[in-house]
Amino acid sequence: MSALDLAYLAVLAVISSGLASALIPPKRRYARALPFWFLGASGLAAALAGGWALLGDVTVTDRLALGLPWLKWHTRLDPLSGFFLILLGTLVFAVALYGPRYVREFGRAEKNPPLSLMGVATALFVLGMEVLILADDAFTFMVFWELMSVGGYLLVAYQHHVPANRHAGFLFLLLSHVGALVILIAFGVLAAFGGGFTFDEMRAADLSPVWATAAFAFAFAGFGTKAGVVPLHAWLPEAHPVAPSHISALMSGAMIKMGIYGIVRVAFDLVGAVQWQWGVAVLILGTASAVLGVLYALMQHDLKRLLAYHSIENIGIILMGLGLSMIFFDTGHEVLGTLGLVAALYHTLNHALFKALLFLGAGAVLHRTHERDLEHMGGLIHRMPVTAFMFLVGCIAISALPPFNGFVSEWLTFQTALQAPALDNGVLRAIIPITAALLALAAALAAACFVKAYGVAFLGRPRSRHVSRAREVAPSMLAAMGLLAVLCL
């Protein structure tokens, strides 16, 4: 068995999860749990396959007799896709632990669609992400990119009787398709010069600097829409709060990282020769996303919306690392470029862990109190002490405080920015310290925001009847949060 075969097993397991949701009668005792068991197996297999490829420096390719008559499905598992499979698989496994008890209340509400729809949509959502990471041609990539978007839409609009959910679902689907069209244009440029739609043919394309820039610009705009980069972020604070909380964890922790995967794959692999001008644009947009995301978050009273805006902030921090990496690589500083790329990828993983932890914590609070407004909470540390501790770990990690993971990746990003004197370009030496100062501002504001959020929600006294009667959530939900908290440490 190869690492790619293990990844195929992950895909088969998630398909089995969807089939179990659709085919098992809902009154059976195991109807709610079995799809999550398959989902957990898929997450575990994906993480193991990714670890095999990344730690073993393995690259495996395959061609499947599926797809169009003149274009079969090409798959590839290499260290980059392995890294993102580890990220995705870890979160899917945690969500599979958390989900069975959490979704129980969704099945009890008369206005909600059946839980089988949520199970099928979750399987489609995860299936899309798993296969697009493995895709090695534009056709396969776009089919499963769209499958991820359609599955996400069904989950955002699951409680469609609520107008806010319908609006958020429409906005999510609209911007997802606009982004997909722009990605198609980027692939079209690469295919035109490479002579085909496989990624190997695109890698061999002989691009002039102008056409390379065009391909990157289209790819960055399309993938940046999914990642929630300012000013393409409008869907994110609407969709994440209204989705079920375990889905919010997957959306913020994994789905928006597919945008980061696409940017890295196109810029560093398919196009190959990055240009420092791209790095400047990515650095500026990343800085704007980091600062504006945290400023918007500070104004929120809805706990899940607050977390959604912090996803924009952290995507900005990731893009700052990528931008610095592009600048240093093109100016001949390969070690510094590598440092920036490591900082960006490590923060991608770290954000997935602590943001999923925070969304699962927010889901636990919502599950027991039926409150999302911070002003109606208070005193939960006495009613839900384990959840409060787990949420505190997430708050410390996202605030970039030691000894948790958020500190290390933001510190690496600062270290990269502080190497600006190595550059010969005076304009770059002036711009980069300014962005580093704004990153420090965003980090300080994030800490202030989570001091407020944690203090208002968990400390003091209860400010509503539901909160005063809250109790701790089920052990399986605590186990999922505990796994992510340990990984943050």
PDB file of C-alpha atoms in Angstrom, residues 70-329:
ATOM      1  CA  TRP A  70     -10.043  12.837 -23.374  1.00  0.00           C
ATOM      2  CA  LEU A  71      -9.074  13.770 -19.808  1.00  0.00           C
ATOM      3  CA  LYS A  72      -8.928  11.114 -17.116  1.00  0.00           C
ATOM      4  CA  TRP A  73      -8.694  11.986 -13.434  1.00  0.00           C
ATOM      5  CA  HIS A  74      -5.086  12.533 -12.391  1.00  0.00           C
ATOM      6  CA  THR A  75      -4.192  12.363  -8.705  1.00  0.00           C
ATOM      7  CA  ARG A  76      -0.979  13.191  -6.860  1.00  0.00           C
ATOM      8  CA  LEU A  77       0.049  13.030  -3.229  1.00  0.00           C
ATOM      9  CA  ASP A  78       3.201  15.019  -2.508  1.00  0.00           C
ATOM     10  CA  PRO A  79       4.540  16.686   0.665  1.00  0.00           C
ATOM     11  CA  LEU A  80       2.472  19.868   0.098  1.00  0.00           C
ATOM     12  CA  SER A  81      -0.813  18.000  -0.331  1.00  0.00           C
ATOM     13  CA  GLY A  82       0.269  15.741   2.544  1.00  0.00           C
ATOM     14  CA  PHE A  83       0.585  18.748   4.842  1.00  0.00           C
ATOM     15  CA  PHE A  84      -2.951  19.891   4.060  1.00  0.00           C
ATOM     16  CA  LEU A  85      -4.289  16.342   4.420  1.00  0.00           C
ATOM     17  CA  ILE A  86      -2.844  16.243   7.949  1.00  0.00           C
ATOM     18  CA  LEU A  87      -4.632  19.507   8.730  1.00  0.00           C
ATOM     19  CA  LEU A  88      -7.942  18.385   7.226  1.00  0.00           C
ATOM     20  CA  GLY A  89      -7.826  14.862   8.646  1.00  0.00           C
ATOM     21  CA  THR A  90      -7.116  16.058  12.184  1.00  0.00           C
ATOM     22  CA  LEU A  91     -10.094  18.413  12.162  1.00  0.00           C
ATOM     23  CA  VAL A  92     -12.410  15.849  10.576  1.00  0.00           C
ATOM     24  CA  PHE A  93     -11.470  13.325  13.273  1.00  0.00           C
ATOM     25  CA  ALA A  94     -12.150  15.878  16.041  1.00  0.00           C
ATOM     26  CA  VAL A  95     -15.507  16.813  14.494  1.00  0.00           C
ATOM     27  CA  ALA A  96     -16.430  13.115  14.251  1.00  0.00           C
ATOM     28  CA  LEU A  97     -15.910  12.827  18.036  1.00  0.00           C
ATOM     29  CA  TYR A  98     -17.892  16.000  18.709  1.00  0.00           C
ATOM     30  CA  GLY A  99     -20.777  15.577  16.279  1.00  0.00           C
ATOM     31  CA  PRO A 100     -23.026  12.711  17.423  1.00  0.00           C
ATOM     32  CA  ARG A 101     -24.105  14.357  20.696  1.00  0.00           C
ATOM     33  CA  TYR A 102     -24.051  17.894  19.295  1.00  0.00           C
ATOM     34  CA  VAL A 103     -26.440  17.236  16.380  1.00  0.00           C
ATOM     35  CA  ARG A 104     -29.042  15.561  18.598  1.00  0.00           C
ATOM     36  CA  GLU A 105     -30.892  18.827  19.172  1.00  0.00           C
ATOM     37  CA  PHE A 106     -31.012  19.583  15.438  1.00  0.00           C
ATOM     38  CA  GLY A 107     -32.969  16.364  14.947  1.00  0.00           C
ATOM     39  CA  ARG A 108     -35.463  17.296  17.665  1.00  0.00           C
ATOM     40  CA  ALA A 109     -36.452  20.664  16.156  1.00  0.00           C
ATOM     41  CA  GLU A 110     -39.581  20.265  14.001  1.00  0.00           C
ATOM     42  CA  LYS A 111     -38.680  23.014  11.519  1.00  0.00           C
ATOM     43  CA  ASN A 112     -35.240  21.594  10.730  1.00  0.00           C
ATOM     44  CA  PRO A 113     -34.703  19.261   7.754  1.00  0.00           C
ATOM     45  CA  PRO A 114     -33.858  15.645   8.638  1.00  0.00           C
ATOM     46  CA  LEU A 115     -30.396  14.945  10.026  1.00  0.00           C
ATOM     47  CA  SER A 116     -29.750  12.706   7.016  1.00  0.00           C
ATOM     48  CA  LEU A 117     -29.480  15.854   4.863  1.00  0.00           C
ATOM     49  CA  MET A 118     -26.847  17.295   7.189  1.00  0.00           C
ATOM     50  CA  GLY A 119     -24.946  14.005   7.087  1.00  0.00           C
ATOM     51  CA  VAL A 120     -24.969  13.802   3.284  1.00  0.00           C
ATOM     52  CA  ALA A 121     -23.979  17.470   2.945  1.00  0.00           C
ATOM     53  CA  THR A 122     -21.136  17.016   5.457  1.00  0.00           C
ATOM     54  CA  ALA A 123     -19.850  14.027   3.496  1.00  0.00           C
ATOM     55  CA  LEU A 124     -19.958  15.979   0.225  1.00  0.00           C
ATOM     56  CA  PHE A 125     -18.205  18.910   1.895  1.00  0.00           C
ATOM     57  CA  VAL A 126     -15.358  16.791   3.284  1.00  0.00           C
ATOM     58  CA  LEU A 127     -15.138  14.672   0.107  1.00  0.00           C
ATOM     59  CA  GLY A 128     -14.643  17.811  -1.980  1.00  0.00           C
ATOM     60  CA  MET A 129     -11.785  18.999   0.227  1.00  0.00           C
ATOM     61  CA  GLU A 130     -10.045  15.613   0.362  1.00  0.00           C
ATOM     62  CA  VAL A 131     -10.058  15.026  -3.388  1.00  0.00           C
ATOM     63  CA  LEU A 132      -9.178  18.578  -4.469  1.00  0.00           C
ATOM     64  CA  ILE A 133      -6.028  18.276  -2.343  1.00  0.00           C
ATOM     65  CA  LEU A 134      -5.173  15.109  -4.315  1.00  0.00           C
ATOM     66  CA  ALA A 135      -6.171  16.484  -7.740  1.00  0.00           C
ATOM     67  CA  ASP A 136      -3.428  16.712 -10.359  1.00  0.00           C
ATOM     68  CA  ASP A 137      -5.396  18.236 -13.222  1.00  0.00           C
ATOM     69  CA  ALA A 138      -7.644  21.274 -13.546  1.00  0.00           C
ATOM     70  CA  PHE A 139     -10.801  19.267 -14.347  1.00  0.00           C
ATOM     71  CA  THR A 140     -10.649  17.063 -11.243  1.00  0.00           C
ATOM     72  CA  PHE A 141      -9.676  20.038  -9.088  1.00  0.00           C
ATOM     73  CA  MET A 142     -12.603  22.185 -10.225  1.00  0.00           C
ATOM     74  CA  VAL A 143     -15.189  19.375  -9.957  1.00  0.00           C
ATOM     75  CA  PHE A 144     -14.329  18.773  -6.321  1.00  0.00           C
ATOM     76  CA  TRP A 145     -13.818  22.479  -5.584  1.00  0.00           C
ATOM     77  CA  GLU A 146     -17.436  22.952  -6.652  1.00  0.00           C
ATOM     78  CA  LEU A 147     -18.528  19.898  -4.664  1.00  0.00           C
ATOM     79  CA  MET A 148     -16.955  21.466  -1.563  1.00  0.00           C
ATOM     80  CA  SER A 149     -18.840  24.708  -2.260  1.00  0.00           C
ATOM     81  CA  VAL A 150     -22.204  22.997  -2.830  1.00  0.00           C
ATOM     82  CA  GLY A 151     -21.799  20.908   0.323  1.00  0.00           C
ATOM     83  CA  GLY A 152     -20.888  24.036   2.263  1.00  0.00           C
ATOM     84  CA  TYR A 153     -23.948  25.864   0.929  1.00  0.00           C
ATOM     85  CA  LEU A 154     -26.275  23.054   2.041  1.00  0.00           C
ATOM     86  CA  LEU A 155     -24.774  23.207   5.530  1.00  0.00           C
ATOM     87  CA  VAL A 156     -24.911  27.007   5.821  1.00  0.00           C
ATOM     88  CA  ALA A 157     -28.552  27.006   4.671  1.00  0.00           C
ATOM     89  CA  TYR A 158     -29.482  23.878   6.668  1.00  0.00           C
ATOM     90  CA  GLN A 159     -31.895  25.802   8.926  1.00  0.00           C
ATOM     91  CA  HIS A 160     -33.442  27.466   5.887  1.00  0.00           C
ATOM     92  CA  HIS A 161     -36.516  28.629   7.787  1.00  0.00           C
ATOM     93  CA  VAL A 162     -34.295  31.347   9.306  1.00  0.00           C
ATOM     94  CA  PRO A 163     -33.944  34.330   6.891  1.00  0.00           C
ATOM     95  CA  ALA A 164     -30.354  35.028   7.992  1.00  0.00           C
ATOM     96  CA  ASN A 165     -29.353  31.497   6.997  1.00  0.00           C
ATOM     97  CA  ARG A 166     -30.895  31.826   3.547  1.00  0.00           C
ATOM     98  CA  HIS A 167     -29.129  35.152   3.005  1.00  0.00           C
ATOM     99  CA  ALA A 168     -25.784  33.774   4.206  1.00  0.00           C
ATOM    100  CA  GLY A 169     -26.174  30.678   2.013  1.00  0.00           C
ATOM    101  CA  PHE A 170     -26.940  32.760  -1.077  1.00  0.00           C
ATOM    102  CA  LEU A 171     -23.952  35.034  -0.475  1.00  0.00           C
ATOM    103  CA  PHE A 172     -21.685  32.042   0.137  1.00  0.00           C
ATOM    104  CA  LEU A 173     -22.779  30.262  -3.041  1.00  0.00           C
ATOM    105  CA  LEU A 174     -22.613  33.418  -5.177  1.00  0.00           C
ATOM    106  CA  LEU A 175     -19.076  34.351  -4.177  1.00  0.00           C
ATOM    107  CA  SER A 176     -17.959  30.702  -4.331  1.00  0.00           C
ATOM    108  CA  HIS A 177     -19.001  30.496  -7.975  1.00  0.00           C
ATOM    109  CA  VAL A 178     -17.502  33.870  -8.857  1.00  0.00           C
ATOM    110  CA  GLY A 179     -14.229  32.737  -7.299  1.00  0.00           C
ATOM    111  CA  ALA A 180     -14.402  29.412  -9.182  1.00  0.00           C
ATOM    112  CA  LEU A 181     -14.831  31.221 -12.506  1.00  0.00           C
ATOM    113  CA  VAL A 182     -11.733  33.319 -11.831  1.00  0.00           C
ATOM    114  CA  ILE A 183      -9.747  30.190 -10.878  1.00  0.00           C
ATOM    115  CA  LEU A 184     -10.836  28.632 -14.185  1.00  0.00           C
ATOM    116  CA  ILE A 185      -9.368  31.624 -16.027  1.00  0.00           C
ATOM    117  CA  ALA A 186      -6.059  31.137 -14.182  1.00  0.00           C
ATOM    118  CA  PHE A 187      -5.998  27.453 -15.153  1.00  0.00           C
ATOM    119  CA  GLY A 188      -6.909  28.459 -18.713  1.00  0.00           C
ATOM    120  CA  VAL A 189      -3.870  30.736 -18.958  1.00  0.00           C
ATOM    121  CA  LEU A 190      -1.566  27.979 -17.671  1.00  0.00           C
ATOM    122  CA  ALA A 191      -3.149  25.337 -19.930  1.00  0.00           C
ATOM    123  CA  ALA A 192      -2.850  27.577 -22.996  1.00  0.00           C
ATOM    124  CA  PHE A 193       0.926  27.824 -22.581  1.00  0.00           C
ATOM    125  CA  GLY A 194       1.401  24.289 -21.241  1.00  0.00           C
ATOM    126  CA  GLY A 195      -0.651  22.550 -23.916  1.00  0.00           C
ATOM    127  CA  GLY A 196      -2.972  20.657 -21.555  1.00  0.00           C
ATOM    128  CA  PHE A 197      -5.001  20.658 -18.373  1.00  0.00           C
ATOM    129  CA  THR A 198      -2.868  18.340 -16.258  1.00  0.00           C
ATOM    130  CA  PHE A 199      -0.738  20.020 -13.625  1.00  0.00           C
ATOM    131  CA  ASP A 200       2.411  18.422 -15.087  1.00  0.00           C
ATOM    132  CA  GLU A 201       1.711  20.156 -18.408  1.00  0.00           C
ATOM    133  CA  MET A 202       1.066  23.436 -16.579  1.00  0.00           C
ATOM    134  CA  ARG A 203       4.378  23.100 -14.721  1.00  0.00           C
ATOM    135  CA  ALA A 204       6.138  22.797 -18.088  1.00  0.00           C
ATOM    136  CA  ALA A 205       4.506  25.963 -19.479  1.00  0.00           C
ATOM    137  CA  ASP A 206       6.935  28.619 -20.729  1.00  0.00           C
ATOM    138  CA  LEU A 207       5.327  31.794 -19.345  1.00  0.00           C
ATOM    139  CA  SER A 208       6.495  35.337 -19.917  1.00  0.00           C
ATOM    140  CA  PRO A 209       6.529  37.527 -16.770  1.00  0.00           C
ATOM    141  CA  VAL A 210       3.316  39.245 -17.919  1.00  0.00           C
ATOM    142  CA  TRP A 211       1.379  36.014 -18.444  1.00  0.00           C
ATOM    143  CA  ALA A 212       2.785  34.503 -15.250  1.00  0.00           C
ATOM    144  CA  THR A 213       1.555  37.579 -13.382  1.00  0.00           C
ATOM    145  CA  ALA A 214      -1.870  37.280 -15.035  1.00  0.00           C
ATOM    146  CA  ALA A 215      -2.158  33.612 -14.037  1.00  0.00           C
ATOM    147  CA  PHE A 216      -1.135  34.395 -10.464  1.00  0.00           C
ATOM    148  CA  ALA A 217      -3.473  37.406 -10.200  1.00  0.00           C
ATOM    149  CA  PHE A 218      -6.496  35.389 -11.338  1.00  0.00           C
ATOM    150  CA  ALA A 219      -5.564  32.502  -9.049  1.00  0.00           C
ATOM    151  CA  PHE A 220      -5.031  34.792  -6.071  1.00  0.00           C
ATOM    152  CA  ALA A 221      -8.380  36.528  -6.630  1.00  0.00           C
ATOM    153  CA  GLY A 222     -10.251  33.221  -6.954  1.00  0.00           C
ATOM    154  CA  PHE A 223      -8.595  31.415  -4.082  1.00  0.00           C
ATOM    155  CA  GLY A 224      -8.541  34.604  -1.999  1.00  0.00           C
ATOM    156  CA  THR A 225     -12.340  34.757  -2.229  1.00  0.00           C
ATOM    157  CA  LYS A 226     -12.590  31.326  -0.601  1.00  0.00           C
ATOM    158  CA  ALA A 227      -9.921  32.226   1.970  1.00  0.00           C
ATOM    159  CA  GLY A 228     -11.781  35.404   3.000  1.00  0.00           C
ATOM    160  CA  VAL A 229      -9.126  37.947   2.026  1.00  0.00           C
ATOM    161  CA  VAL A 230     -10.172  41.591   2.375  1.00  0.00           C
ATOM    162  CA  PRO A 231     -12.012  42.924   0.309  1.00  0.00           C
ATOM    163  CA  LEU A 232     -13.369  39.524  -0.834  1.00  0.00           C
ATOM    164  CA  HIS A 233     -14.469  38.512   2.668  1.00  0.00           C
ATOM    165  CA  ALA A 234     -18.149  39.518   2.649  1.00  0.00           C
ATOM    166  CA  TRP A 235     -19.502  35.954   2.793  1.00  0.00           C
ATOM    167  CA  LEU A 236     -17.359  34.757   5.703  1.00  0.00           C
ATOM    168  CA  PRO A 237     -18.836  36.621   8.718  1.00  0.00           C
ATOM    169  CA  GLU A 238     -22.320  35.789   7.433  1.00  0.00           C
ATOM    170  CA  ALA A 239     -21.832  32.065   6.759  1.00  0.00           C
ATOM    171  CA  HIS A 240     -19.708  30.890   9.694  1.00  0.00           C
ATOM    172  CA  PRO A 241     -22.031  32.055  12.512  1.00  0.00           C
ATOM    173  CA  VAL A 242     -25.197  30.457  11.092  1.00  0.00           C
ATOM    174  CA  ALA A 243     -23.750  27.032  10.221  1.00  0.00           C
ATOM    175  CA  PRO A 244     -23.861  24.257  12.851  1.00  0.00           C
ATOM    176  CA  SER A 245     -20.863  24.792  15.123  1.00  0.00           C
ATOM    177  CA  HIS A 246     -18.989  21.622  14.154  1.00  0.00           C
ATOM    178  CA  ILE A 247     -19.346  22.719  10.525  1.00  0.00           C
ATOM    179  CA  SER A 248     -18.160  26.226  11.448  1.00  0.00           C
ATOM    180  CA  ALA A 249     -15.031  24.543  12.867  1.00  0.00           C
ATOM    181  CA  LEU A 250     -14.456  22.756   9.548  1.00  0.00           C
ATOM    182  CA  MET A 251     -15.185  25.866   7.500  1.00  0.00           C
ATOM    183  CA  SER A 252     -12.867  28.135   9.440  1.00  0.00           C
ATOM    184  CA  GLY A 253     -10.254  25.508  10.216  1.00  0.00           C
ATOM    185  CA  ALA A 254     -10.129  23.658   6.886  1.00  0.00           C
ATOM    186  CA  MET A 255     -12.269  25.072   4.065  1.00  0.00           C
ATOM    187  CA  ILE A 256     -10.742  28.551   3.959  1.00  0.00           C
ATOM    188  CA  LYS A 257      -7.306  26.846   4.072  1.00  0.00           C
ATOM    189  CA  MET A 258      -8.150  25.306   0.700  1.00  0.00           C
ATOM    190  CA  GLY A 259      -7.784  28.852  -0.601  1.00  0.00           C
ATOM    191  CA  ILE A 260      -4.307  29.019   0.937  1.00  0.00           C
ATOM    192  CA  TYR A 261      -3.508  25.612  -0.588  1.00  0.00           C
ATOM    193  CA  GLY A 262      -4.555  26.870  -4.020  1.00  0.00           C
ATOM    194  CA  ILE A 263      -2.424  30.018  -3.745  1.00  0.00           C
ATOM    195  CA  VAL A 264       0.656  28.047  -2.662  1.00  0.00           C
ATOM    196  CA  ARG A 265       0.110  25.341  -5.292  1.00  0.00           C
ATOM    197  CA  VAL A 266      -0.213  27.816  -8.165  1.00  0.00           C
ATOM    198  CA  ALA A 267       2.445  30.329  -7.098  1.00  0.00           C
ATOM    199  CA  PHE A 268       5.192  27.999  -5.872  1.00  0.00           C
ATOM    200  CA  ASP A 269       4.491  24.872  -7.947  1.00  0.00           C
ATOM    201  CA  LEU A 270       2.529  25.420 -11.178  1.00  0.00           C
ATOM    202  CA  VAL A 271       3.948  28.851 -12.067  1.00  0.00           C
ATOM    203  CA  GLY A 272       7.133  28.221 -10.108  1.00  0.00           C
ATOM    204  CA  ALA A 273       9.111  31.426 -10.538  1.00  0.00           C
ATOM    205  CA  VAL A 274       7.523  33.830  -8.038  1.00  0.00           C
ATOM    206  CA  GLN A 275       8.057  37.573  -8.454  1.00  0.00           C
ATOM    207  CA  TRP A 276       8.680  40.050  -5.665  1.00  0.00           C
ATOM    208  CA  GLN A 277       5.900  42.314  -6.969  1.00  0.00           C
ATOM    209  CA  TRP A 278       3.416  39.514  -6.214  1.00  0.00           C
ATOM    210  CA  GLY A 279       4.831  39.339  -2.724  1.00  0.00           C
ATOM    211  CA  VAL A 280       4.264  43.051  -2.152  1.00  0.00           C
ATOM    212  CA  ALA A 281       0.614  42.765  -3.226  1.00  0.00           C
ATOM    213  CA  VAL A 282       0.044  39.681  -1.051  1.00  0.00           C
ATOM    214  CA  LEU A 283       1.813  41.341   1.894  1.00  0.00           C
ATOM    215  CA  ILE A 284      -0.301  44.509   1.666  1.00  0.00           C
ATOM    216  CA  LEU A 285      -3.604  42.617   1.319  1.00  0.00           C
ATOM    217  CA  GLY A 286      -2.578  40.290   4.134  1.00  0.00           C
ATOM    218  CA  THR A 287      -1.788  43.221   6.412  1.00  0.00           C
ATOM    219  CA  ALA A 288      -5.126  44.858   5.588  1.00  0.00           C
ATOM    220  CA  SER A 289      -6.959  41.587   6.311  1.00  0.00           C
ATOM    221  CA  ALA A 290      -5.167  41.131   9.651  1.00  0.00           C
ATOM    222  CA  VAL A 291      -5.876  44.641  10.919  1.00  0.00           C
ATOM    223  CA  LEU A 292      -9.429  45.032   9.602  1.00  0.00           C
ATOM    224  CA  GLY A 293     -10.404  41.515  10.688  1.00  0.00           C
ATOM    225  CA  VAL A 294      -9.422  42.134  14.301  1.00  0.00           C
ATOM    226  CA  LEU A 295     -11.018  45.608  14.326  1.00  0.00           C
ATOM    227  CA  TYR A 296     -14.315  44.169  13.103  1.00  0.00           C
ATOM    228  CA  ALA A 297     -14.048  41.391  15.699  1.00  0.00           C
ATOM    229  CA  LEU A 298     -13.674  43.872  18.536  1.00  0.00           C
ATOM    230  CA  MET A 299     -17.118  45.302  17.742  1.00  0.00           C
ATOM    231  CA  GLN A 300     -18.988  41.979  17.815  1.00  0.00           C
ATOM    232  CA  HIS A 301     -21.328  40.734  20.549  1.00  0.00           C
ATOM    233  CA  ASP A 302     -22.204  37.480  18.746  1.00  0.00           C
ATOM    234  CA  LEU A 303     -19.582  34.939  19.855  1.00  0.00           C
ATOM    235  CA  LYS A 304     -19.512  32.988  16.593  1.00  0.00           C
ATOM    236  CA  ARG A 305     -19.402  36.146  14.454  1.00  0.00           C
ATOM    237  CA  LEU A 306     -16.490  37.372  16.569  1.00  0.00           C
ATOM    238  CA  LEU A 307     -14.643  34.124  15.821  1.00  0.00           C
ATOM    239  CA  ALA A 308     -15.481  34.437  12.115  1.00  0.00           C
ATOM    240  CA  TYR A 309     -13.857  37.877  11.886  1.00  0.00           C
ATOM    241  CA  HIS A 310     -10.766  36.501  13.602  1.00  0.00           C
ATOM    242  CA  SER A 311     -10.513  33.991  10.761  1.00  0.00           C
ATOM    243  CA  ILE A 312     -10.053  36.942   8.407  1.00  0.00           C
ATOM    244  CA  GLU A 313      -7.354  38.297  10.711  1.00  0.00           C
ATOM    245  CA  ASN A 314      -5.452  35.014  10.759  1.00  0.00           C
ATOM    246  CA  ILE A 315      -5.729  34.522   7.007  1.00  0.00           C
ATOM    247  CA  GLY A 316      -4.081  37.937   6.798  1.00  0.00           C
ATOM    248  CA  ILE A 317      -1.198  36.745   9.005  1.00  0.00           C
ATOM    249  CA  ILE A 318      -0.744  33.678   6.776  1.00  0.00           C
ATOM    250  CA  LEU A 319      -0.676  35.874   3.669  1.00  0.00           C
ATOM    251  CA  MET A 320       1.898  38.150   5.278  1.00  0.00           C
ATOM    252  CA  GLY A 321       4.214  35.152   5.626  1.00  0.00           C
ATOM    253  CA  LEU A 322       3.552  34.119   2.015  1.00  0.00           C
ATOM    254  CA  GLY A 323       4.153  37.655   0.738  1.00  0.00           C
ATOM    255  CA  LEU A 324       7.454  37.932   2.592  1.00  0.00           C
ATOM    256  CA  SER A 325       8.449  34.528   1.254  1.00  0.00           C
ATOM    257  CA  MET A 326       7.805  35.604  -2.357  1.00  0.00           C
ATOM    258  CA  ILE A 327       9.805  38.803  -1.872  1.00  0.00           C
ATOM    259  CA  PHE A 328      12.816  37.016  -0.423  1.00  0.00           C
ATOM    260  CA  PHE A 329      12.771  34.146  -2.927  1.00  0.00           C
TER     261      PHE A 329
END
